[in-house]
Short mmCIF file of C-alpha atoms and ligand atoms in Angstrom, two decimals:
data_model
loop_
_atom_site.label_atom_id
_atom_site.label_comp_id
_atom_site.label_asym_id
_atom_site.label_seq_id
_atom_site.Cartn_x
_atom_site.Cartn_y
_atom_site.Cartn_z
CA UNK A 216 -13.36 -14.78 -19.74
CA UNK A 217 -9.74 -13.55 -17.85
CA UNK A 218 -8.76 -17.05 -15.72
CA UNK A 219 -9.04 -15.63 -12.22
CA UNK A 220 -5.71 -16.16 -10.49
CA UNK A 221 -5.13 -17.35 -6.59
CA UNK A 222 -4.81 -13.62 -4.84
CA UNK A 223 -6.38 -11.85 -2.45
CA UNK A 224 -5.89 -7.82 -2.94
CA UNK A 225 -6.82 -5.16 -0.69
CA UNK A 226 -7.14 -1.56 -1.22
CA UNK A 227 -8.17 1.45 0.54
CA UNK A 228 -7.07 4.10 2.19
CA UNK A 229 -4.34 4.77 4.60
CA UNK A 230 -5.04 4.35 8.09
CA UNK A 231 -8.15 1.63 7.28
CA UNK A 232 -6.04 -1.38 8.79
CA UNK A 233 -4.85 -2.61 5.50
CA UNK A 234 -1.28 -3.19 6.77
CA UNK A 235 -2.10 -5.16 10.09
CA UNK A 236 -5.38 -7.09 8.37
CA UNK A 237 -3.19 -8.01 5.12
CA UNK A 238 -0.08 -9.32 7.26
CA UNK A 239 -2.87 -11.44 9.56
CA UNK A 240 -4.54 -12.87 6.54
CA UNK A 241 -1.53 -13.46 4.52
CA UNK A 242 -0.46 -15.65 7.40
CA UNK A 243 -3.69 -17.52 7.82
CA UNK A 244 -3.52 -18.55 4.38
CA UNK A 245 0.15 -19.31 4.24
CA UNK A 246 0.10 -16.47 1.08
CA UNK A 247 2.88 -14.27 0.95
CA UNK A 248 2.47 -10.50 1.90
CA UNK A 249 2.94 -7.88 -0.40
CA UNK A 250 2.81 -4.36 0.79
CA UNK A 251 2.97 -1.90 -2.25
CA UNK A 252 2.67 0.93 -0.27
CA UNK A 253 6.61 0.39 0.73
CA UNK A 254 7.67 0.37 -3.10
CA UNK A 255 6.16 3.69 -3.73
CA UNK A 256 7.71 5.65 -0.09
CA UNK A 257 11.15 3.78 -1.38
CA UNK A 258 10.90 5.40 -4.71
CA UNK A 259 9.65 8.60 -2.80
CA UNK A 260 13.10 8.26 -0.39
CA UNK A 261 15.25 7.98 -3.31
CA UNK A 262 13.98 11.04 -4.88
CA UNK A 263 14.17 12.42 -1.95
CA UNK A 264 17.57 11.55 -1.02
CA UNK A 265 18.92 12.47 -4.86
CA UNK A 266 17.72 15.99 -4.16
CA UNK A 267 16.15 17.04 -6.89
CA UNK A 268 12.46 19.19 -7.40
CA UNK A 269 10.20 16.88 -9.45
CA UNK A 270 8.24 20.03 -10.72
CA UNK A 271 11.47 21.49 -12.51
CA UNK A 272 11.84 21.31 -16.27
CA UNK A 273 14.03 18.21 -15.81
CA UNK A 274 12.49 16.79 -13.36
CA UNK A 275 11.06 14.24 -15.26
CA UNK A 276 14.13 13.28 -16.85
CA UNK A 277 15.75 13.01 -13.75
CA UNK A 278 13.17 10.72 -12.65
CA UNK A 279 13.36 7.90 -15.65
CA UNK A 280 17.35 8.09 -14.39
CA UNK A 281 16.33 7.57 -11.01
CA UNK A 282 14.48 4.55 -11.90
CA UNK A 283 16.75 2.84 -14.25
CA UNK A 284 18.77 2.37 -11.30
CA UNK A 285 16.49 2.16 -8.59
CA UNK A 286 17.92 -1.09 -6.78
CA UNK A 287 14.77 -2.42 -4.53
CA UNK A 288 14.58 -5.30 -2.52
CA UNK A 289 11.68 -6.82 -0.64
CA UNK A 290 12.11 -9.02 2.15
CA UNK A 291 8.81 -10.29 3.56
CA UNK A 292 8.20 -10.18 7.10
CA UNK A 293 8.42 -13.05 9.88
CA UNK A 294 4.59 -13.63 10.44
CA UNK A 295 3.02 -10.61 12.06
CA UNK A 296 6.02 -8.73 11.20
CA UNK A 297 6.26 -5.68 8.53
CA UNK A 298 7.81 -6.36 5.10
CA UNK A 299 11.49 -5.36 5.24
CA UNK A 300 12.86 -2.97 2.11
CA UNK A 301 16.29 -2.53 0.97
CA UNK A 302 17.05 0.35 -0.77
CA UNK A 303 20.94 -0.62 -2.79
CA UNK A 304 21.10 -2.99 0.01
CA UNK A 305 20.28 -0.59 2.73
CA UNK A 306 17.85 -1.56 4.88
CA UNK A 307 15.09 1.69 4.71
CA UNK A 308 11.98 -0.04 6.79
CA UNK A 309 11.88 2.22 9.45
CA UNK A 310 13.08 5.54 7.30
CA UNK A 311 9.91 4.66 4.75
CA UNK A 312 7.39 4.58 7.47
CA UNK A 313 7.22 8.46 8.36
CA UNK A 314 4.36 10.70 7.64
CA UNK A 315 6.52 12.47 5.73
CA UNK A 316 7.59 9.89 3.19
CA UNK A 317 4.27 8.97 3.31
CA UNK A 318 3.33 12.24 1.36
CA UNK A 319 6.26 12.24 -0.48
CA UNK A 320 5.39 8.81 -2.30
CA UNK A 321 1.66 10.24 -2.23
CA UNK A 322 3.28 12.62 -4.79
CA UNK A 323 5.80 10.31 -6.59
CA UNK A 324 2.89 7.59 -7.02
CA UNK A 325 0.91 9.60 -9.07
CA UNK A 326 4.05 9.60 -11.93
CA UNK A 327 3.50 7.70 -14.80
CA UNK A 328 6.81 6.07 -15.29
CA UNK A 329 6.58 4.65 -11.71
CA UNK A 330 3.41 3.24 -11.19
CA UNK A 331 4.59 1.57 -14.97
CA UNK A 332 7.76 0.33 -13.12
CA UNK A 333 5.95 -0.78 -9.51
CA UNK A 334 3.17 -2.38 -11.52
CA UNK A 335 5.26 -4.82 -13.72
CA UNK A 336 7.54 -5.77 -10.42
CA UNK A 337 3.89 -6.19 -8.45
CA UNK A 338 3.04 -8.49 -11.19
CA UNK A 339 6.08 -10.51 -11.19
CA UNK A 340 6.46 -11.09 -8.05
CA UNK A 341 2.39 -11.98 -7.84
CA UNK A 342 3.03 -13.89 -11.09
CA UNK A 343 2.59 -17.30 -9.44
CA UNK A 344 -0.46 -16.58 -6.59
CA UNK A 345 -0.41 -16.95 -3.26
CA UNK A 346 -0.29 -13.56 -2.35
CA UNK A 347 -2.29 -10.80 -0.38
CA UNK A 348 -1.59 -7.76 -1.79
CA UNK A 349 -2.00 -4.34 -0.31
CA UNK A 350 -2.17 -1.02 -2.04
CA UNK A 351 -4.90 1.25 -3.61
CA UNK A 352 -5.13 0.18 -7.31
CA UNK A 353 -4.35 -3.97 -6.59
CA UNK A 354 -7.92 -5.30 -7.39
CA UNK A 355 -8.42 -1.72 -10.28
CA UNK A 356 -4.88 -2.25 -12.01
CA UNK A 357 -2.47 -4.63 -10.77
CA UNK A 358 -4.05 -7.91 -10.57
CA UNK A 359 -7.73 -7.21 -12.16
CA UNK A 360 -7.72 -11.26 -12.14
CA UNK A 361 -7.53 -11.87 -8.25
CA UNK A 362 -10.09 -14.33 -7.32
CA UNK A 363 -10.35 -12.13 -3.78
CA UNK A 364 -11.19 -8.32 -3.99
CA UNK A 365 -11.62 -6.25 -0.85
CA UNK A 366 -12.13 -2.62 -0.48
CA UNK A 367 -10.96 -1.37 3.22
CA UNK A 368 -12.19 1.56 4.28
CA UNK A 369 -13.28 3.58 7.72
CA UNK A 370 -14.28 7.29 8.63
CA UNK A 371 -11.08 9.54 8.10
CA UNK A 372 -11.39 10.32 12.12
CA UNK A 373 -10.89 6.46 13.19
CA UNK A 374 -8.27 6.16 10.67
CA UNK A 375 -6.57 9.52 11.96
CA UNK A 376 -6.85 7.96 15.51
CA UNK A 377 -5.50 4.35 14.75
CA UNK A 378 -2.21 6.08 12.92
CA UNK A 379 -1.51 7.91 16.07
CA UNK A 380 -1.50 4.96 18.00
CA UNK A 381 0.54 3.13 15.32
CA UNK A 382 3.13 5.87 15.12
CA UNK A 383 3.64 6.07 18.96
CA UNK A 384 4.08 2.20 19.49
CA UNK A 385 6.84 3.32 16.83
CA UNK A 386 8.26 6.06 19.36
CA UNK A 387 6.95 9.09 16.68
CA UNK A 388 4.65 12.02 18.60
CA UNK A 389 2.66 13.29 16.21
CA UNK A 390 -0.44 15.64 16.71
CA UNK A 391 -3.96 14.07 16.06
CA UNK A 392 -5.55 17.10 13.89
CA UNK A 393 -2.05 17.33 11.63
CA UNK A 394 -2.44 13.50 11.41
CA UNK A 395 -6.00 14.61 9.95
CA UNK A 396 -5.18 16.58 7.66
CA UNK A 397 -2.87 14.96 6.17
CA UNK A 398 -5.10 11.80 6.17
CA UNK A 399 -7.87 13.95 4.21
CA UNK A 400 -5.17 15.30 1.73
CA UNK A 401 -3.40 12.00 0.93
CA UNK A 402 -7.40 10.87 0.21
CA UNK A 403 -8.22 13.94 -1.99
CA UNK A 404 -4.83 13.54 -4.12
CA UNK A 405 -5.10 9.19 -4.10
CA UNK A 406 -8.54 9.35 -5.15
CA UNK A 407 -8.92 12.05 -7.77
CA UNK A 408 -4.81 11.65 -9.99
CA UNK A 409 -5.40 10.44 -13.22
CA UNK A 410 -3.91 7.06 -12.84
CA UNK A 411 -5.27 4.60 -11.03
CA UNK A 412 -7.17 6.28 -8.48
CA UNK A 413 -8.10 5.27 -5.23
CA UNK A 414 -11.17 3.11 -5.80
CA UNK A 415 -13.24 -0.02 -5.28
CA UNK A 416 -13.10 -2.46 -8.16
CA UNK A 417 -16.85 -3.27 -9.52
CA UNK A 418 -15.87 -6.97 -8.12
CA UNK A 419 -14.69 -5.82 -4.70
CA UNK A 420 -16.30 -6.55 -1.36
CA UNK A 421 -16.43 -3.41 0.30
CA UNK A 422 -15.68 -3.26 4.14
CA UNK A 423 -16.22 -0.17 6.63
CA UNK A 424 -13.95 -1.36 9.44
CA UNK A 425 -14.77 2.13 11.74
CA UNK A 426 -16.49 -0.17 14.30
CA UNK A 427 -15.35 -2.94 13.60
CA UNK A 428 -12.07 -5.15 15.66
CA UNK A 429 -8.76 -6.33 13.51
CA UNK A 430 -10.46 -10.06 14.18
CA UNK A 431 -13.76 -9.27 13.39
CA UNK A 432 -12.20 -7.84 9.54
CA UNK A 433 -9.96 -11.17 9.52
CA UNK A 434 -12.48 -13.62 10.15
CA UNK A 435 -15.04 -11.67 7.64
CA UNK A 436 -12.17 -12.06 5.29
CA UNK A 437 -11.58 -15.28 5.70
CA UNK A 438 -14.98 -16.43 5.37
CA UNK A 439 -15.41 -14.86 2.23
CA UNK A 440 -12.35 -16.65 0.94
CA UNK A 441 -12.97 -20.08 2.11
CA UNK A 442 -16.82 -19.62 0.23
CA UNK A 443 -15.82 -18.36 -2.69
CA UNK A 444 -12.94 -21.28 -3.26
CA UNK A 445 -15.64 -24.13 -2.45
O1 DC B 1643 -0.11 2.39 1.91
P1 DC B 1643 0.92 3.49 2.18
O2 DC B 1643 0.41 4.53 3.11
O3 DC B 1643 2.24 2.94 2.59
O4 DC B 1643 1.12 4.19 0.74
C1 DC B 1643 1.90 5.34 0.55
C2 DC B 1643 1.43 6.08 -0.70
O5 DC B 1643 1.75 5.30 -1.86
C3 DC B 1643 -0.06 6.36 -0.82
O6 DC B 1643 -0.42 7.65 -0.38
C4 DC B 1643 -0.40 6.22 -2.26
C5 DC B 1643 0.71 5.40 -2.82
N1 DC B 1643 0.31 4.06 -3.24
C6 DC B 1643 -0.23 3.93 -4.50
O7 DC B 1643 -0.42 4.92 -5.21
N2 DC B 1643 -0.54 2.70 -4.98
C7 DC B 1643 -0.37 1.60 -4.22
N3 DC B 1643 -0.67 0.41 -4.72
C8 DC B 1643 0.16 1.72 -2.91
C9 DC B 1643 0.47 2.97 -2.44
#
């Protein structure tokens, strides 16, 4: 039997309140917060940045290079705050957290070589517990042996809705429908790549948070933790 380790993951898809619920719960717990999502939009900014097509005949080559390099640095947030990211000491938060890079490390995360290299830092830096960690493949992949599986999810229109409202407290105006769209995409190409794929682990708790409040997830959450350590 795997020893089941202190950690509470929590996948789903974007826009299903992961972020906001994770950061809440990590602090209730005193666990640290670990948002995967910003690994994969930093590798997706370097590529980016470096300029080169992913789909060319070196492409691949280019992106071992890339990631033998890759300097990353996470800074966890003050509580309630986002996780900060250096990229070679620069600090990227705010560039990551576009809906563009949000495609772009749609696209990178579905690379081989760096879900291998985000998975073994995920793992190191969950190596000694106390974390909540948020991605799509945490409870699947990453840490299999977390005591505390959830599965976040709510109707692609609420989600669509609740990123609008996230990006303009951020000062972005984006429209509602592209926002869709792009929501459904990022779900079609998440859930159906070869490697770990958006879904529930068999051991997850699955939440539909489309009418349900930020609290109302927290508290569920919560509860489920405190009964299952008695
Ligand atoms: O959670 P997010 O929107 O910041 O994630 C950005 C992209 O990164 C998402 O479309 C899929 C990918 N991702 C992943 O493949 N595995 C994770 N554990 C986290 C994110």
């Amino acid at each position: 039997m795997v020893e089941r380790k202190d950690i509470v993951t929590i996948d789903g898809p974007s826009g299903a309140g992961k972020s906001t619920i994770s950061k809440l719960l990590a602090a209730e717990l005193h666990y640290t917060y670990l948002d995967t999502g910003a690994m994969y939009r930093v590798v997706g900014l370097q590529v980016e940045r470096s300029g080169f097509d992913l789909e060319a005949e070196n492409g691949r080559e280019k992106l071992v290079q890339l990631l033998a390099t890759l300097e990353m640095t996470m800074a966890p947030g003050e509580e309630g705050q986002k996780t900060r990211v250096f990229l070679h000491g620069e600090d990227v938060s705010d560039a990551i957290r576009t809906p563009e890079m949000a495609m772009v490390a749609s696209r990178v995360s579905a690379e081989p070589e760096v879900r291998k290299k985000l998975t073994e830092m995920q793992r190191a830096i969950g190596q000694n517990g106390a974390i909540v960690a948020e991605g799509r493949d945490m409870g699947t992949i990453v840490f299999p042996e977390a005591s505390y599986k959830f599965f976040l999810d709510a109707t692609p229109a609420e989600r669509a809705k609740r990123r609008q409202q996230q990006l303009m407290e951020q000062g972005q105006r984006v429209e509602y429908g592209e926002l869709l769209t792009q929501i459904q995409k990022r779900d079609r190409d998440d859930s159906s790549r070869a490697l770990a794929p958006l879904k529930p682990a068999p051991d997850a708790v699955v939440i539909d948070s489309s009418e349900m409040s930020i609290d109302e997830v927290v508290s569920f959450m919560l509860k489920t933790v405190h009964e299952k350590k008695k």
